[in-house]
XYZ file of C-alpha atoms in Angstrom:
310
model
C -6.027 -38.519 30.256
C -3.450 -36.568 31.301
C -1.094 -37.301 28.489
C -3.862 -36.587 26.100
C -4.908 -33.271 27.233
C -1.119 -32.039 27.820
C 0.883 -34.191 24.922
C 4.458 -34.814 25.189
C 4.674 -34.442 21.223
C 2.883 -32.607 18.408
C 2.765 -34.739 14.865
C 3.421 -32.526 11.929
C 1.037 -33.840 9.218
C 1.667 -31.974 6.350
C 4.587 -33.979 5.457
C 4.175 -36.670 2.920
C 5.217 -40.517 2.389
C 8.022 -39.836 -0.226
C 9.352 -43.233 0.164
C 13.053 -43.750 -1.190
C 12.464 -40.075 -2.640
C 12.869 -38.505 0.597
C 16.900 -39.372 0.107
C 16.828 -36.844 -3.382
C 14.650 -34.467 -1.562
C 17.125 -34.267 1.426
C 19.688 -33.830 -0.800
C 18.298 -30.980 -2.851
C 17.150 -29.188 0.399
C 20.383 -29.554 1.876
C 22.216 -27.893 -0.785
C 19.842 -25.210 -0.923
C 20.106 -24.868 2.593
C 24.162 -24.561 2.346
C 23.256 -22.253 -0.845
C 21.406 -19.882 1.586
C 23.967 -19.840 3.977
C 26.914 -19.219 1.524
C 25.239 -16.676 -0.004
C 24.372 -14.654 3.355
C 27.777 -15.086 4.512
C 29.258 -13.685 1.612
C 26.898 -10.255 2.121
C 28.092 -10.327 5.522
C 31.634 -10.734 5.124
C 32.363 -8.179 2.297
C 29.827 -5.518 4.178
C 32.248 -6.249 7.661
C 35.488 -6.153 5.720
C 35.057 -3.064 3.337
C 35.098 0.328 5.625
C 33.186 1.950 2.553
C 30.475 -0.037 3.186
C 30.198 0.723 6.990
C 26.800 3.224 6.211
C 23.275 3.155 7.683
C 21.874 1.233 4.252
C 24.648 -1.414 4.413
C 24.407 -1.723 8.202
C 21.060 -2.441 8.291
C 21.425 -4.911 5.103
C 23.885 -6.995 7.207
C 21.174 -7.236 10.177
C 18.781 -8.856 7.224
C 21.374 -11.303 6.494
C 22.347 -12.253 10.059
C 18.241 -12.668 10.301
C 18.103 -14.944 7.585
C 20.841 -17.189 8.860
C 18.932 -17.335 12.203
C 15.270 -18.064 10.606
C 16.576 -20.824 7.814
C 18.535 -22.234 10.932
C 14.825 -22.581 12.716
C 13.693 -23.986 9.753
C 15.944 -26.316 8.263
C 17.459 -28.232 10.818
C 14.544 -29.764 12.013
C 12.863 -29.879 8.469
C 15.785 -31.909 7.093
C 15.764 -34.015 10.021
C 12.179 -34.924 9.123
C 12.687 -35.645 5.297
C 14.478 -38.512 6.575
C 12.406 -39.520 9.016
C 8.982 -42.045 8.642
C 7.682 -40.607 11.661
C 7.568 -36.687 12.251
C 6.774 -36.370 15.936
C 8.530 -33.357 17.466
C 8.839 -32.492 21.472
C 6.534 -30.179 22.994
C 9.075 -27.544 23.910
C 11.293 -28.220 20.915
C 7.979 -27.578 19.105
C 7.630 -24.210 20.895
C 11.344 -22.924 20.584
C 10.861 -23.625 16.809
C 7.740 -21.144 16.990
C 9.912 -18.997 19.041
C 12.811 -18.987 16.376
C 10.587 -18.613 13.252
C 8.001 -16.021 14.364
C 10.779 -13.559 15.760
C 12.612 -13.990 12.480
C 9.396 -13.135 10.663
C 8.967 -9.951 12.998
C 12.506 -8.886 12.740
C 12.390 -9.503 8.932
C 9.752 -6.821 8.986
C 11.039 -4.512 11.606
C 14.088 -4.446 9.658
C 12.315 -3.625 6.465
C 10.571 -0.775 8.113
C 13.781 1.072 9.298
C 15.427 0.483 6.280
C 12.233 2.323 4.835
C 12.841 5.054 6.905
C 16.851 5.248 5.869
C 15.474 5.483 2.172
C 12.824 8.240 2.973
C 15.775 10.531 4.782
C 18.608 9.673 2.095
C 16.043 10.790 -0.682
C 13.501 12.870 0.736
C 16.112 15.037 3.222
C 19.466 14.242 1.868
C 21.383 17.096 3.607
C 20.086 15.950 6.678
C 20.975 12.378 6.311
C 24.203 11.681 8.311
C 22.872 14.368 11.432
C 19.701 12.091 11.531
C 21.134 8.363 11.055
C 24.378 8.788 13.390
C 26.041 5.735 14.846
C 23.616 5.980 18.065
C 20.336 6.415 16.247
C 21.380 2.926 13.894
C 21.867 1.386 17.094
C 18.586 2.625 18.956
C 16.549 1.378 15.735
C 18.268 -2.078 15.488
C 17.974 -2.714 18.864
C 13.848 -1.747 18.796
C 13.538 -3.686 15.946
C 15.038 -6.757 17.572
C 13.883 -6.142 21.499
C 10.364 -5.574 20.799
C 9.696 -8.362 18.576
C 11.921 -10.747 21.116
C 9.472 -9.812 24.294
C 6.104 -9.622 22.346
C 6.421 -13.200 20.579
C 7.946 -14.617 23.742
C 4.622 -13.290 25.257
C 2.588 -15.283 22.832
C 4.619 -18.535 22.855
C 4.358 -18.454 26.792
C 0.625 -18.198 26.786
C 0.352 -20.792 24.216
C 2.849 -23.350 26.192
C 0.287 -22.971 28.899
C -3.034 -23.842 27.044
C -3.988 -27.681 28.221
C -4.400 -29.303 24.414
C -6.857 -31.734 23.243
C -5.193 -32.858 20.019
C -1.284 -33.136 18.772
C -1.840 -32.608 15.136
C -0.331 -29.823 13.648
C -0.901 -29.447 9.767
C 2.352 -28.041 8.788
C 5.913 -28.563 8.030
C 7.084 -26.857 11.061
C 5.263 -25.789 14.331
C 3.196 -22.512 14.086
C 1.523 -20.515 17.104
C -1.660 -20.234 15.826
C -1.738 -23.947 15.017
C -0.930 -24.749 18.499
C -3.410 -22.301 19.954
C -6.133 -24.157 17.880
C -5.781 -27.447 19.431
C -6.692 -25.848 23.235
C -9.524 -27.550 25.066
C -10.071 -24.403 26.163
C -11.174 -20.642 25.235
C -8.277 -18.900 23.873
C -9.554 -15.433 24.088
C -6.076 -14.168 26.104
C -4.345 -15.423 23.304
C -6.110 -14.090 20.576
C -5.955 -10.508 21.833
C -2.599 -10.599 22.468
C -1.906 -12.257 18.976
C -4.044 -9.602 17.220
C -1.929 -6.807 19.152
C 1.415 -8.610 18.458
C 0.139 -8.919 15.010
C -0.949 -5.440 14.423
C 2.635 -3.998 16.210
C 5.266 -5.943 14.254
C 3.510 -6.941 11.189
C 0.960 -3.991 9.899
C 2.542 -0.955 11.487
C 5.712 -1.675 9.767
C 4.515 -2.417 6.191
C 2.303 0.577 6.933
C 4.973 2.740 7.399
C 7.110 1.577 4.329
C 3.971 2.311 2.055
C 3.871 5.619 3.636
C 7.531 6.377 2.980
C 7.329 4.990 -0.821
C 4.376 7.312 -1.479
C 6.334 9.908 -0.197
C 9.541 9.164 -2.184
C 7.105 8.220 -5.597
C 5.599 12.100 -5.050
C 8.827 13.404 -5.163
C 10.478 11.521 -8.177
C 7.325 12.745 -10.222
C 8.682 16.318 -9.640
C 12.428 15.571 -10.646
C 14.025 14.288 -13.793
C 14.395 10.924 -15.217
C 17.990 11.047 -13.958
C 17.079 11.328 -10.432
C 14.153 8.699 -10.753
C 16.864 5.882 -12.029
C 19.260 6.652 -9.323
C 16.367 6.079 -6.734
C 14.835 3.572 -8.559
C 18.300 1.723 -8.260
C 18.662 2.630 -4.838
C 15.128 0.966 -3.606
C 14.614 -1.571 -6.088
C 16.204 -4.656 -3.629
C 14.114 -3.218 -0.699
C 11.134 -3.060 -2.698
C 11.515 -6.391 -4.164
C 12.301 -7.826 -0.508
C 8.967 -6.049 1.131
C 6.810 -7.219 -1.633
C 8.235 -10.789 -1.437
C 8.075 -10.686 2.381
C 4.598 -9.320 2.223
C 2.983 -11.932 -0.089
C 4.863 -14.842 2.119
C 3.266 -13.477 5.318
C -0.372 -13.385 3.676
C 0.291 -17.019 2.471
C 1.221 -17.965 6.123
C -1.635 -15.607 7.841
C -3.973 -17.425 5.194
C -2.365 -21.254 5.640
C -3.094 -20.731 9.602
C -6.420 -19.662 9.717
C -7.566 -22.144 6.777
C -7.307 -25.624 6.271
C -5.906 -25.551 2.934
C -4.022 -29.050 3.792
C -7.883 -30.811 3.004
C -8.124 -28.930 -0.176
C -5.073 -29.304 -1.888
C -1.839 -30.809 -0.067
C 0.901 -29.983 -2.188
C -0.073 -26.276 -2.510
C -0.413 -25.896 1.177
C 3.110 -27.302 1.596
C 4.595 -24.956 -0.878
C 2.852 -21.779 0.696
C 4.107 -23.460 3.957
C 7.790 -23.591 2.584
C 7.926 -20.269 1.017
C 7.398 -18.419 4.176
C 11.038 -19.633 5.600
C 12.718 -20.432 1.915
C 12.048 -17.460 -0.397
C 13.166 -14.330 1.813
C 16.676 -16.027 3.009
C 17.232 -17.194 -0.389
C 16.264 -14.155 -2.094
C 17.752 -11.288 0.247
C 21.381 -11.835 -0.712
C 20.861 -12.528 -4.225
C 18.917 -9.083 -4.453
C 21.176 -7.052 -2.241
C 24.252 -8.770 -3.691
C 23.460 -8.456 -7.356
C 21.465 -5.614 -7.603
C 23.483 -3.014 -5.636
C 26.628 -2.087 -7.497
C 28.608 -1.257 -4.188
C 28.251 -4.565 -2.594
C 28.291 -6.144 -6.398
C 31.478 -5.117 -7.366
C 33.072 -6.122 -4.274
C 31.613 -9.878 -3.966
C 33.271 -10.161 -7.862
C 36.243 -8.795 -6.681
C 36.582 -11.331 -3.738
C 35.723 -14.261 -5.821
C 38.386 -13.257 -8.391
C 40.710 -12.924 -5.699
C 39.732 -16.439 -4.593
C 40.085 -17.856 -7.671
C 43.243 -16.483 -8.476
C 44.815 -17.466 -5.357
């Protein structure tokens, strides 16, 4: 009975039996992961090496790409192993560790997008005060706040989930998710719900609301200015807007997937939505910032041109 209420392993039930097709699937996902690593590293190296890019916006972009590497490692290293395995059991401690990594990654993404929105807001609305407001000390404080609070708040949620006695070990996902673990509890989860709601509001909805507020203000300013000014603003803000919209959609999909039994209705759609949360942002971020921002794009092409000639 003790093993039943405190399972040592969780079973990730959303994996489908692909038979011999699991090997091509493994190769495809492995190449995708390699591309994510290379694309994000290229952006990091370019920003780190080029002194002209040692500005607040590019430092925040570097933090975002570091986070993409962190989150994709938390997902892909286990996912690739599961693709080749016939059983999909994950030790309880490893499952909780994956929950912590993936959910801190998700929180970092949102808090970093929030401070990047503040950077764009000051640069466009208060350009004369930009360097006075976004000093190196201020950048350090913002990045620390964006990282420390999610690390602590998600840690509390994972700890509370780890103390629950569980009556089942089946998680209908391709990776471990906190709410899916909590739903397996044999006892009431009121404290987990309250803490989870507070963490969701402070790490998800507040950053999203702040980003929306800054872009409403930017939009109102653009309405009063000429077309040349608007085109410059769009060029500067487009990668951040696309990243923000994309991540808002992926967060919504993950929340919906955790709250409803979509796997029973449409397993294939459930798998796609589950993968979108941890694959699309790390893949899209370096492409958007590396190709859409001319300062980074120019240096990326210059670096690759130098490597091919060498």
